[in-house]
PDB file of C-alpha atoms in Angstrom:
ATOM      1  CA  MET C   1     -51.643  35.980   7.385  1.00  0.00           C
ATOM      2  CA  LYS C   2     -49.081  36.047   4.612  1.00  0.00           C
ATOM      3  CA  THR C   3     -50.674  36.761   1.236  1.00  0.00           C
ATOM      4  CA  LEU C   4     -50.346  34.180  -1.510  1.00  0.00           C
ATOM      5  CA  GLN C   5     -48.768  35.766  -4.605  1.00  0.00           C
ATOM      6  CA  GLY C   6     -48.645  32.790  -6.948  1.00  0.00           C
ATOM      7  CA  VAL C   7     -48.383  29.029  -7.345  1.00  0.00           C
ATOM      8  CA  TYR C   8     -45.753  27.578  -9.662  1.00  0.00           C
ATOM      9  CA  SER C   9     -45.020  24.081 -10.936  1.00  0.00           C
ATOM     10  CA  ALA C  10     -42.899  22.410 -13.599  1.00  0.00           C
ATOM     11  CA  ALA C  11     -44.769  20.442 -16.240  1.00  0.00           C
ATOM     12  CA  ASN C  12     -41.627  18.947 -17.735  1.00  0.00           C
ATOM     13  CA  GLY C  13     -38.693  17.319 -16.044  1.00  0.00           C
ATOM     14  CA  HIS C  14     -35.075  16.725 -17.031  1.00  0.00           C
ATOM     15  CA  TRP C  15     -32.168  14.558 -15.951  1.00  0.00           C
ATOM     16  CA  VAL C  16     -29.268  15.919 -13.923  1.00  0.00           C
ATOM     17  CA  GLY C  17     -26.416  13.628 -14.862  1.00  0.00           C
ATOM     18  CA  ASN C  18     -27.740  10.102 -15.183  1.00  0.00           C
ATOM     19  CA  GLY C  19     -28.882   9.738 -11.586  1.00  0.00           C
ATOM     20  CA  PHE C  20     -31.473  12.406 -10.864  1.00  0.00           C
ATOM     21  CA  PRO C  21     -34.712  12.907 -12.838  1.00  0.00           C
ATOM     22  CA  VAL C  22     -35.812  16.313 -11.532  1.00  0.00           C
ATOM     23  CA  ARG C  23     -38.388  19.032 -11.918  1.00  0.00           C
ATOM     24  CA  THR C  24     -37.232  22.590 -11.291  1.00  0.00           C
ATOM     25  CA  LEU C  25     -40.055  23.962  -9.146  1.00  0.00           C
ATOM     26  CA  PHE C  26     -38.614  27.472  -9.011  1.00  0.00           C
ATOM     27  CA  ASN C  27     -35.578  29.437 -10.131  1.00  0.00           C
ATOM     28  CA  TYR C  28     -34.441  33.044 -10.258  1.00  0.00           C
ATOM     29  CA  ASP C  29     -34.708  33.304 -14.058  1.00  0.00           C
ATOM     30  CA  ARG C  30     -38.343  32.268 -14.127  1.00  0.00           C
ATOM     31  CA  MET C  31     -39.677  33.991 -11.011  1.00  0.00           C
ATOM     32  CA  GLY C  32     -37.273  36.920 -10.687  1.00  0.00           C
ATOM     33  CA  ALA C  33     -34.396  36.917  -8.223  1.00  0.00           C
ATOM     34  CA  GLU C  34     -35.826  39.884  -6.319  1.00  0.00           C
ATOM     35  CA  HIS C  35     -39.040  37.963  -5.515  1.00  0.00           C
ATOM     36  CA  ILE C  36     -37.470  34.775  -4.135  1.00  0.00           C
ATOM     37  CA  SER C  37     -34.260  36.108  -2.522  1.00  0.00           C
ATOM     38  CA  PRO C  38     -32.291  34.730  -0.687  1.00  0.00           C
ATOM     39  CA  PHE C  39     -33.281  31.513  -2.498  1.00  0.00           C
ATOM     40  CA  LEU C  40     -32.247  30.827  -6.077  1.00  0.00           C
ATOM     41  CA  MET C  41     -33.559  27.480  -7.259  1.00  0.00           C
ATOM     42  CA  LEU C  42     -35.103  24.198  -6.166  1.00  0.00           C
ATOM     43  CA  ASP C  43     -34.945  20.856  -8.004  1.00  0.00           C
ATOM     44  CA  TYR C  44     -37.159  17.986  -6.872  1.00  0.00           C
ATOM     45  CA  ALA C  45     -36.334  14.420  -7.837  1.00  0.00           C
ATOM     46  CA  ALA C  46     -39.643  12.642  -7.194  1.00  0.00           C
ATOM     47  CA  PRO C  47     -39.537   8.946  -6.214  1.00  0.00           C
ATOM     48  CA  PHE C  48     -37.878   6.950  -8.987  1.00  0.00           C
ATOM     49  CA  ASP C  49     -37.039   3.257  -8.919  1.00  0.00           C
ATOM     50  CA  PHE C  50     -33.536   2.262 -10.009  1.00  0.00           C
ATOM     51  CA  SER C  51     -32.692  -1.346 -10.770  1.00  0.00           C
ATOM     52  CA  ALA C  52     -29.810  -3.081  -9.022  1.00  0.00           C
ATOM     53  CA  GLY C  53     -26.325  -2.849 -10.501  1.00  0.00           C
ATOM     54  CA  GLY C  54     -25.457  -1.211 -13.781  1.00  0.00           C
ATOM     55  CA  GLY C  55     -22.790   1.147 -12.466  1.00  0.00           C
ATOM     56  CA  GLN C  56     -22.984   4.182 -10.178  1.00  0.00           C
ATOM     57  CA  ARG C  57     -25.344   6.890 -11.375  1.00  0.00           C
ATOM     58  CA  GLY C  58     -25.087  10.571 -10.541  1.00  0.00           C
ATOM     59  CA  VAL C  59     -23.272  13.746 -11.531  1.00  0.00           C
ATOM     60  CA  GLY C  60     -19.518  13.803 -12.182  1.00  0.00           C
ATOM     61  CA  GLN C  61     -17.060  16.529 -11.250  1.00  0.00           C
ATOM     62  CA  HIS C  62     -18.371  20.076 -11.759  1.00  0.00           C
ATOM     63  CA  PRO C  63     -17.736  23.505 -10.190  1.00  0.00           C
ATOM     64  CA  HIS C  64     -19.863  25.992  -8.231  1.00  0.00           C
ATOM     65  CA  ARG C  65     -19.210  29.493  -6.960  1.00  0.00           C
ATOM     66  CA  GLY C  66     -21.040  32.269  -5.111  1.00  0.00           C
ATOM     67  CA  PHE C  67     -23.859  30.383  -3.353  1.00  0.00           C
ATOM     68  CA  GLU C  68     -24.751  27.269  -1.318  1.00  0.00           C
ATOM     69  CA  THR C  69     -26.391  23.972  -2.236  1.00  0.00           C
ATOM     70  CA  VAL C  70     -28.646  22.149   0.218  1.00  0.00           C
ATOM     71  CA  THR C  71     -29.444  18.506  -0.567  1.00  0.00           C
ATOM     72  CA  LEU C  72     -32.147  16.682   1.393  1.00  0.00           C
ATOM     73  CA  VAL C  73     -32.534  12.931   0.928  1.00  0.00           C
ATOM     74  CA  CYS C  74     -36.084  11.596   1.331  1.00  0.00           C
ATOM     75  CA  GLN C  75     -35.319   8.067   0.101  1.00  0.00           C
ATOM     76  CA  GLY C  76     -32.131   6.396  -1.068  1.00  0.00           C
ATOM     77  CA  GLU C  77     -28.486   7.164  -0.345  1.00  0.00           C
ATOM     78  CA  LEU C  78     -25.997   9.599  -1.902  1.00  0.00           C
ATOM     79  CA  GLU C  79     -22.211   9.735  -1.887  1.00  0.00           C
ATOM     80  CA  HIS C  80     -20.400  13.103  -2.055  1.00  0.00           C
ATOM     81  CA  ARG C  81     -16.784  14.212  -2.638  1.00  0.00           C
ATOM     82  CA  ASP C  82     -15.387  17.697  -3.138  1.00  0.00           C
ATOM     83  CA  SER C  83     -12.158  19.637  -3.591  1.00  0.00           C
ATOM     84  CA  THR C  84     -11.976  20.625   0.092  1.00  0.00           C
ATOM     85  CA  GLY C  85     -11.332  16.952   0.880  1.00  0.00           C
ATOM     86  CA  SER C  86     -14.795  16.572   2.409  1.00  0.00           C
ATOM     87  CA  GLY C  87     -17.220  13.836   1.560  1.00  0.00           C
ATOM     88  CA  GLY C  88     -19.381  11.078   2.882  1.00  0.00           C
ATOM     89  CA  LEU C  89     -22.758   9.393   2.703  1.00  0.00           C
ATOM     90  CA  ILE C  90     -26.194  10.835   3.344  1.00  0.00           C
ATOM     91  CA  GLY C  91     -29.307   8.692   3.536  1.00  0.00           C
ATOM     92  CA  GLU C  92     -32.968   9.051   4.389  1.00  0.00           C
ATOM     93  CA  GLY C  93     -33.558  12.163   6.492  1.00  0.00           C
ATOM     94  CA  ASP C  94     -29.972  13.424   6.146  1.00  0.00           C
ATOM     95  CA  VAL C  95     -28.947  16.767   4.637  1.00  0.00           C
ATOM     96  CA  GLN C  96     -25.724  18.064   3.096  1.00  0.00           C
ATOM     97  CA  TRP C  97     -25.134  21.828   3.142  1.00  0.00           C
ATOM     98  CA  MET C  98     -22.311  22.823   0.807  1.00  0.00           C
ATOM     99  CA  THR C  99     -20.930  26.343   0.667  1.00  0.00           C
ATOM    100  CA  ALA C 100     -19.386  26.961  -2.766  1.00  0.00           C
ATOM    101  CA  GLY C 101     -18.220  30.421  -1.724  1.00  0.00           C
ATOM    102  CA  ALA C 102     -14.982  31.313  -3.533  1.00  0.00           C
ATOM    103  CA  GLY C 103     -15.178  28.106  -5.565  1.00  0.00           C
ATOM    104  CA  ILE C 104     -15.489  24.354  -5.215  1.00  0.00           C
ATOM    105  CA  VAL C 105     -15.459  21.249  -7.408  1.00  0.00           C
ATOM    106  CA  HIS C 106     -17.622  18.313  -6.350  1.00  0.00           C
ATOM    107  CA  GLU C 107     -19.434  15.183  -7.474  1.00  0.00           C
ATOM    108  CA  GLU C 108     -22.587  13.420  -6.284  1.00  0.00           C
ATOM    109  CA  PHE C 109     -23.465   9.788  -6.979  1.00  0.00           C
ATOM    110  CA  HIS C 110     -25.797   7.118  -5.720  1.00  0.00           C
ATOM    111  CA  SER C 111     -23.880   5.290  -3.018  1.00  0.00           C
ATOM    112  CA  ARG C 112     -22.175   2.026  -3.879  1.00  0.00           C
ATOM    113  CA  ASP C 113     -24.535   0.068  -1.608  1.00  0.00           C
ATOM    114  CA  PHE C 114     -27.619   1.684  -3.136  1.00  0.00           C
ATOM    115  CA  THR C 115     -26.266   0.996  -6.618  1.00  0.00           C
ATOM    116  CA  GLU C 116     -25.744  -2.687  -5.848  1.00  0.00           C
ATOM    117  CA  ARG C 117     -29.150  -3.303  -4.298  1.00  0.00           C
ATOM    118  CA  GLY C 118     -31.227  -0.799  -6.286  1.00  0.00           C
ATOM    119  CA  GLY C 119     -34.252   0.953  -4.851  1.00  0.00           C
ATOM    120  CA  THR C 120     -36.185   4.222  -4.750  1.00  0.00           C
ATOM    121  CA  MET C 121     -34.366   7.552  -4.904  1.00  0.00           C
ATOM    122  CA  GLU C 122     -36.106  10.765  -3.844  1.00  0.00           C
ATOM    123  CA  MET C 123     -34.318  13.989  -3.032  1.00  0.00           C
ATOM    124  CA  VAL C 124     -34.417  17.782  -3.128  1.00  0.00           C
ATOM    125  CA  GLN C 125     -31.660  20.232  -3.974  1.00  0.00           C
ATOM    126  CA  LEU C 126     -32.040  23.874  -2.996  1.00  0.00           C
ATOM    127  CA  TRP C 127     -29.709  26.716  -4.001  1.00  0.00           C
ATOM    128  CA  VAL C 128     -29.282  29.538  -1.457  1.00  0.00           C
ATOM    129  CA  ASN C 129     -27.637  32.804  -2.475  1.00  0.00           C
ATOM    130  CA  LEU C 130     -24.737  34.413  -0.622  1.00  0.00           C
ATOM    131  CA  PRO C 131     -24.482  38.193  -0.143  1.00  0.00           C
ATOM    132  CA  ALA C 132     -21.598  39.897  -1.941  1.00  0.00           C
ATOM    133  CA  ARG C 133     -19.514  40.140   1.224  1.00  0.00           C
ATOM    134  CA  HIS C 134     -19.576  36.336   1.593  1.00  0.00           C
ATOM    135  CA  LYS C 135     -19.203  35.211  -2.024  1.00  0.00           C
ATOM    136  CA  SER C 136     -15.469  34.795  -1.406  1.00  0.00           C
ATOM    137  CA  ALA C 137     -15.953  32.747   1.757  1.00  0.00           C
ATOM    138  CA  PRO C 138     -13.862  29.562   1.883  1.00  0.00           C
ATOM    139  CA  ALA C 139     -15.645  26.537   0.448  1.00  0.00           C
ATOM    140  CA  ASN C 140     -17.156  24.356   3.158  1.00  0.00           C
ATOM    141  CA  TYR C 141     -19.265  21.223   3.647  1.00  0.00           C
ATOM    142  CA  GLN C 142     -21.705  20.404   6.458  1.00  0.00           C
ATOM    143  CA  THR C 143     -23.095  16.899   6.974  1.00  0.00           C
ATOM    144  CA  LEU C 144     -26.382  17.142   8.881  1.00  0.00           C
ATOM    145  CA  LEU C 145     -27.425  13.646   9.879  1.00  0.00           C
ATOM    146  CA  ALA C 146     -31.071  12.950  10.661  1.00  0.00           C
ATOM    147  CA  ASP C 147     -30.469  12.419  14.373  1.00  0.00           C
ATOM    148  CA  SER C 148     -28.946  15.925  14.658  1.00  0.00           C
ATOM    149  CA  ILE C 149     -32.021  17.658  13.205  1.00  0.00           C
ATOM    150  CA  PRO C 150     -34.553  18.611  15.914  1.00  0.00           C
ATOM    151  CA  GLU C 151     -38.195  17.716  15.412  1.00  0.00           C
ATOM    152  CA  VAL C 152     -41.252  19.568  16.687  1.00  0.00           C
ATOM    153  CA  ILE C 153     -44.569  17.697  16.933  1.00  0.00           C
ATOM    154  CA  LEU C 154     -47.483  19.855  15.812  1.00  0.00           C
ATOM    155  CA  PRO C 155     -50.579  20.134  18.033  1.00  0.00           C
ATOM    156  CA  ASP C 156     -53.590  17.813  17.642  1.00  0.00           C
ATOM    157  CA  GLY C 157     -51.679  15.193  15.666  1.00  0.00           C
ATOM    158  CA  ALA C 158     -51.297  17.546  12.678  1.00  0.00           C
ATOM    159  CA  GLY C 159     -47.805  16.280  11.864  1.00  0.00           C
ATOM    160  CA  ARG C 160     -44.263  17.401  12.566  1.00  0.00           C
ATOM    161  CA  VAL C 161     -41.617  19.981  11.640  1.00  0.00           C
ATOM    162  CA  ARG C 162     -37.916  19.115  11.310  1.00  0.00           C
ATOM    163  CA  VAL C 163     -35.780  22.229  11.727  1.00  0.00           C
ATOM    164  CA  VAL C 164     -32.869  21.958   9.293  1.00  0.00           C
ATOM    165  CA  ALA C 165     -31.925  25.651   9.492  1.00  0.00           C
ATOM    166  CA  GLY C 166     -33.206  28.597  11.491  1.00  0.00           C
ATOM    167  CA  HIS C 167     -35.553  27.995  14.386  1.00  0.00           C
ATOM    168  CA  TYR C 168     -39.099  26.931  15.180  1.00  0.00           C
ATOM    169  CA  GLU C 169     -40.880  26.788  18.550  1.00  0.00           C
ATOM    170  CA  GLY C 170     -37.641  27.065  20.507  1.00  0.00           C
ATOM    171  CA  GLN C 171     -35.750  24.492  18.428  1.00  0.00           C
ATOM    172  CA  ARG C 172     -32.767  25.592  16.344  1.00  0.00           C
ATOM    173  CA  GLY C 173     -31.541  23.746  13.286  1.00  0.00           C
ATOM    174  CA  PRO C 174     -27.924  22.536  13.045  1.00  0.00           C
ATOM    175  CA  ALA C 175     -27.098  24.258   9.727  1.00  0.00           C
ATOM    176  CA  ARG C 176     -24.749  27.246   9.922  1.00  0.00           C
ATOM    177  CA  THR C 177     -26.007  29.976   7.576  1.00  0.00           C
ATOM    178  CA  PHE C 178     -24.645  33.320   6.380  1.00  0.00           C
ATOM    179  CA  THR C 179     -28.005  35.126   6.479  1.00  0.00           C
ATOM    180  CA  ASP C 180     -31.200  34.821   8.513  1.00  0.00           C
ATOM    181  CA  LEU C 181     -33.234  32.000   7.003  1.00  0.00           C
ATOM    182  CA  ASN C 182     -35.355  28.962   7.835  1.00  0.00           C
ATOM    183  CA  VAL C 183     -35.493  25.569   6.172  1.00  0.00           C
ATOM    184  CA  TRP C 184     -38.242  23.410   7.707  1.00  0.00           C
ATOM    185  CA  ASP C 185     -39.028  19.865   6.569  1.00  0.00           C
ATOM    186  CA  LEU C 186     -42.744  19.245   7.212  1.00  0.00           C
ATOM    187  CA  ARG C 187     -45.038  16.251   7.215  1.00  0.00           C
ATOM    188  CA  LEU C 188     -48.774  16.835   7.618  1.00  0.00           C
ATOM    189  CA  SER C 189     -51.297  14.159   8.522  1.00  0.00           C
ATOM    190  CA  THR C 190     -54.559  13.593   6.665  1.00  0.00           C
ATOM    191  CA  GLY C 191     -57.079  16.154   7.907  1.00  0.00           C
ATOM    192  CA  ALA C 192     -54.408  18.302   9.575  1.00  0.00           C
ATOM    193  CA  ASP C 193     -55.311  21.920  10.314  1.00  0.00           C
ATOM    194  CA  THR C 194     -52.374  23.876  11.691  1.00  0.00           C
ATOM    195  CA  GLN C 195     -50.773  27.312  11.706  1.00  0.00           C
ATOM    196  CA  LEU C 196     -47.083  28.126  11.339  1.00  0.00           C
ATOM    197  CA  ALA C 197     -45.554  31.389  12.537  1.00  0.00           C
ATOM    198  CA  VAL C 198     -43.171  32.823   9.901  1.00  0.00           C
ATOM    199  CA  PRO C 199     -41.092  36.012  10.383  1.00  0.00           C
ATOM    200  CA  VAL C 200     -42.460  39.309   9.067  1.00  0.00           C
ATOM    201  CA  GLY C 201     -40.307  40.595   6.204  1.00  0.00           C
ATOM    202  CA  HIS C 202     -39.088  37.158   5.129  1.00  0.00           C
ATOM    203  CA  THR C 203     -39.490  35.837   1.629  1.00  0.00           C
ATOM    204  CA  THR C 204     -41.667  32.756   2.155  1.00  0.00           C
ATOM    205  CA  LEU C 205     -41.921  29.756  -0.170  1.00  0.00           C
ATOM    206  CA  LEU C 206     -44.112  26.773   0.667  1.00  0.00           C
ATOM    207  CA  VAL C 207     -42.905  23.809  -1.385  1.00  0.00           C
ATOM    208  CA  VAL C 208     -45.511  21.043  -1.627  1.00  0.00           C
ATOM    209  CA  LEU C 209     -43.641  17.925  -2.723  1.00  0.00           C
ATOM    210  CA  SER C 210     -46.588  15.563  -2.444  1.00  0.00           C
ATOM    211  CA  GLY C 211     -50.178  15.734  -1.225  1.00  0.00           C
ATOM    212  CA  THR C 212     -52.723  18.533  -1.409  1.00  0.00           C
ATOM    213  CA  VAL C 213     -52.791  21.484   0.989  1.00  0.00           C
ATOM    214  CA  MET C 214     -55.244  24.333   1.468  1.00  0.00           C
ATOM    215  CA  VAL C 215     -53.289  27.500   2.267  1.00  0.00           C
ATOM    216  CA  ASN C 216     -54.903  30.221   4.409  1.00  0.00           C
ATOM    217  CA  GLY C 217     -58.319  28.708   3.787  1.00  0.00           C
ATOM    218  CA  GLU C 218     -58.484  29.975   0.216  1.00  0.00           C
ATOM    219  CA  SER C 219     -55.932  28.401  -2.147  1.00  0.00           C
ATOM    220  CA  LEU C 220     -55.505  24.698  -2.905  1.00  0.00           C
ATOM    221  CA  VAL C 221     -51.886  23.742  -3.682  1.00  0.00           C
ATOM    222  CA  ARG C 222     -51.161  20.307  -5.165  1.00  0.00           C
ATOM    223  CA  GLY C 223     -47.700  18.780  -5.196  1.00  0.00           C
ATOM    224  CA  PRO C 224     -45.232  19.033  -6.679  1.00  0.00           C
ATOM    225  CA  SER C 225     -45.485  22.822  -6.772  1.00  0.00           C
ATOM    226  CA  VAL C 226     -44.426  25.918  -4.847  1.00  0.00           C
ATOM    227  CA  ALA C 227     -46.512  28.719  -3.357  1.00  0.00           C
ATOM    228  CA  LEU C 228     -44.842  32.144  -3.123  1.00  0.00           C
ATOM    229  CA  HIS C 229     -46.078  34.450  -0.361  1.00  0.00           C
ATOM    230  CA  GLY C 230     -45.686  38.161   0.333  1.00  0.00           C
ATOM    231  CA  ARG C 231     -43.294  39.408   2.978  1.00  0.00           C
ATOM    232  CA  GLU C 232     -45.930  41.072   5.146  1.00  0.00           C
ATOM    233  CA  GLY C 233     -47.796  39.030   7.715  1.00  0.00           C
ATOM    234  CA  ASP C 234     -46.478  36.413  10.112  1.00  0.00           C
ATOM    235  CA  MET C 235     -48.666  33.325   9.763  1.00  0.00           C
ATOM    236  CA  LEU C 236     -49.630  30.507   7.396  1.00  0.00           C
ATOM    237  CA  ARG C 237     -52.631  28.250   7.925  1.00  0.00           C
ATOM    238  CA  LEU C 238     -52.252  24.806   6.360  1.00  0.00           C
ATOM    239  CA  GLN C 239     -55.003  22.207   5.949  1.00  0.00           C
ATOM    240  CA  ALA C 240     -54.060  18.851   4.458  1.00  0.00           C
ATOM    241  CA  ASN C 241     -56.583  16.809   2.480  1.00  0.00           C
ATOM    242  CA  ASN C 242     -54.237  13.823   2.683  1.00  0.00           C
ATOM    243  CA  GLU C 243     -50.774  13.042   3.944  1.00  0.00           C
ATOM    244  CA  ALA C 244     -48.488  15.795   2.655  1.00  0.00           C
ATOM    245  CA  LYS C 245     -44.754  16.279   2.354  1.00  0.00           C
ATOM    246  CA  LEU C 246     -43.603  19.912   2.319  1.00  0.00           C
ATOM    247  CA  LEU C 247     -40.719  22.309   2.814  1.00  0.00           C
ATOM    248  CA  LEU C 248     -41.177  25.748   4.318  1.00  0.00           C
ATOM    249  CA  LEU C 249     -38.431  28.149   3.191  1.00  0.00           C
ATOM    250  CA  SER C 250     -38.213  31.661   4.576  1.00  0.00           C
ATOM    251  CA  GLY C 251     -35.380  34.147   4.572  1.00  0.00           C
ATOM    252  CA  GLU C 252     -34.339  37.750   4.839  1.00  0.00           C
ATOM    253  CA  PRO C 253     -34.021  39.093   1.271  1.00  0.00           C
ATOM    254  CA  ILE C 254     -30.579  40.007  -0.082  1.00  0.00           C
ATOM    255  CA  ASP C 255     -31.045  43.344  -1.839  1.00  0.00           C
ATOM    256  CA  GLU C 256     -28.271  42.919  -4.426  1.00  0.00           C
ATOM    257  CA  PRO C 257     -28.022  42.179  -8.159  1.00  0.00           C
ATOM    258  CA  VAL C 258     -28.057  38.516  -9.160  1.00  0.00           C
ATOM    259  CA  VAL C 259     -26.114  37.473 -12.255  1.00  0.00           C
ATOM    260  CA  GLY C 260     -25.868  33.764 -12.889  1.00  0.00           C
ATOM    261  CA  HIS C 261     -24.415  31.544 -15.566  1.00  0.00           C
ATOM    262  CA  GLY C 262     -24.598  27.783 -15.191  1.00  0.00           C
ATOM    263  CA  PRO C 263     -22.946  26.774 -11.906  1.00  0.00           C
ATOM    264  CA  PHE C 264     -21.880  30.326 -10.941  1.00  0.00           C
ATOM    265  CA  VAL C 265     -24.018  33.015  -9.269  1.00  0.00           C
ATOM    266  CA  MET C 266     -22.398  36.409  -8.698  1.00  0.00           C
ATOM    267  CA  ASN C 267     -23.341  40.114  -8.705  1.00  0.00           C
ATOM    268  CA  SER C 268     -22.060  41.208 -12.133  1.00  0.00           C
ATOM    269  CA  VAL C 269     -21.083  39.900 -15.551  1.00  0.00           C
ATOM    270  CA  GLU C 270     -17.443  40.733 -14.790  1.00  0.00           C
ATOM    271  CA  GLU C 271     -17.548  38.553 -11.674  1.00  0.00           C
ATOM    272  CA  ILE C 272     -19.005  35.695 -13.709  1.00  0.00           C
ATOM    273  CA  GLN C 273     -16.128  36.025 -16.174  1.00  0.00           C
ATOM    274  CA  HIS C 274     -13.632  35.950 -13.302  1.00  0.00           C
ATOM    275  CA  ALA C 275     -15.381  32.857 -11.900  1.00  0.00           C
ATOM    276  CA  PHE C 276     -14.863  31.027 -15.212  1.00  0.00           C
ATOM    277  CA  THR C 277     -11.242  32.162 -15.433  1.00  0.00           C
ATOM    278  CA  ASP C 278     -10.464  31.073 -11.867  1.00  0.00           C
ATOM    279  CA  PHE C 279     -12.011  27.659 -12.518  1.00  0.00           C
ATOM    280  CA  GLN C 280     -10.027  27.217 -15.746  1.00  0.00           C
ATOM    281  CA  GLN C 281      -6.843  28.129 -13.860  1.00  0.00           C
ATOM    282  CA  GLY C 282      -7.524  25.447 -11.261  1.00  0.00           C
ATOM    283  CA  LYS C 283      -8.140  27.818  -8.368  1.00  0.00           C
ATOM    284  CA  TYR C 284     -11.112  25.791  -7.073  1.00  0.00           C
ATOM    285  CA  GLY C 285      -8.904  22.808  -6.327  1.00  0.00           C
ATOM    286  CA  ALA C 286      -9.423  19.236  -7.497  1.00  0.00           C
ATOM    287  CA  LEU C 287     -10.838  15.977  -6.232  1.00  0.00           C
ATOM    288  CA  LYS C 288      -8.271  13.499  -5.001  1.00  0.00           C
ATOM    289  CA  GLY C 289      -8.145   9.863  -6.027  1.00  0.00           C
TER     290      GLY C 289
END
């Protein structure tokens, strides 16, 4: 079994733009980049009801460099545009995987249809680091629609696993990644008792978005919170007291310095300075229209 090293939560939330009331469940400043590598941060926007009309809410144009953002929509619908010319809509069960790489400018808003009708928005945004050799990769955008994400049904009616990235029980996720990692979207049924095989040597983070889960028969984790596990061992036992919504993140650590400032994550202060300069000089491109 993988050993539980700590459980973390965020007592206070904050708004990202005017469209996403989030809690940062983990980040590299708080927990130490070396402990959670290759992951950097996770924001959870718990279910929030928006009234109809009132103008599109979200986050306007802003840059990123040196890592990837992964946005999973649980409820609602988002609209994305970026300086590569990519864009589109993602709704319930869909995922967007954006590689900032050498630099990108993008914006994210509630879709026009969602804005007009109102409704519940719930989403997750994960930041995944890039190794130094890939921090200058061309910016890229992957739309992963729900019907392209394979689903594995757990034994004895325990629930299901959607494989967004990596692989589980012979199913491989559609996301293209730069390092060896897994992003699994889990739902557990009330009374579920199941075991998940996780690679030895991987950083492993169990993100409990909602519900209550007993981990390895000894630690109760209530959502929203994240449980960090050691890299030894190859198994997690999960028992759900009620219906639970989780993410299982595991990945091969990147053994490199992490220096971040705002929307840029590089390997040195000098690289951060260059990232700012390149953005100011317009080298990340611009949104059209």
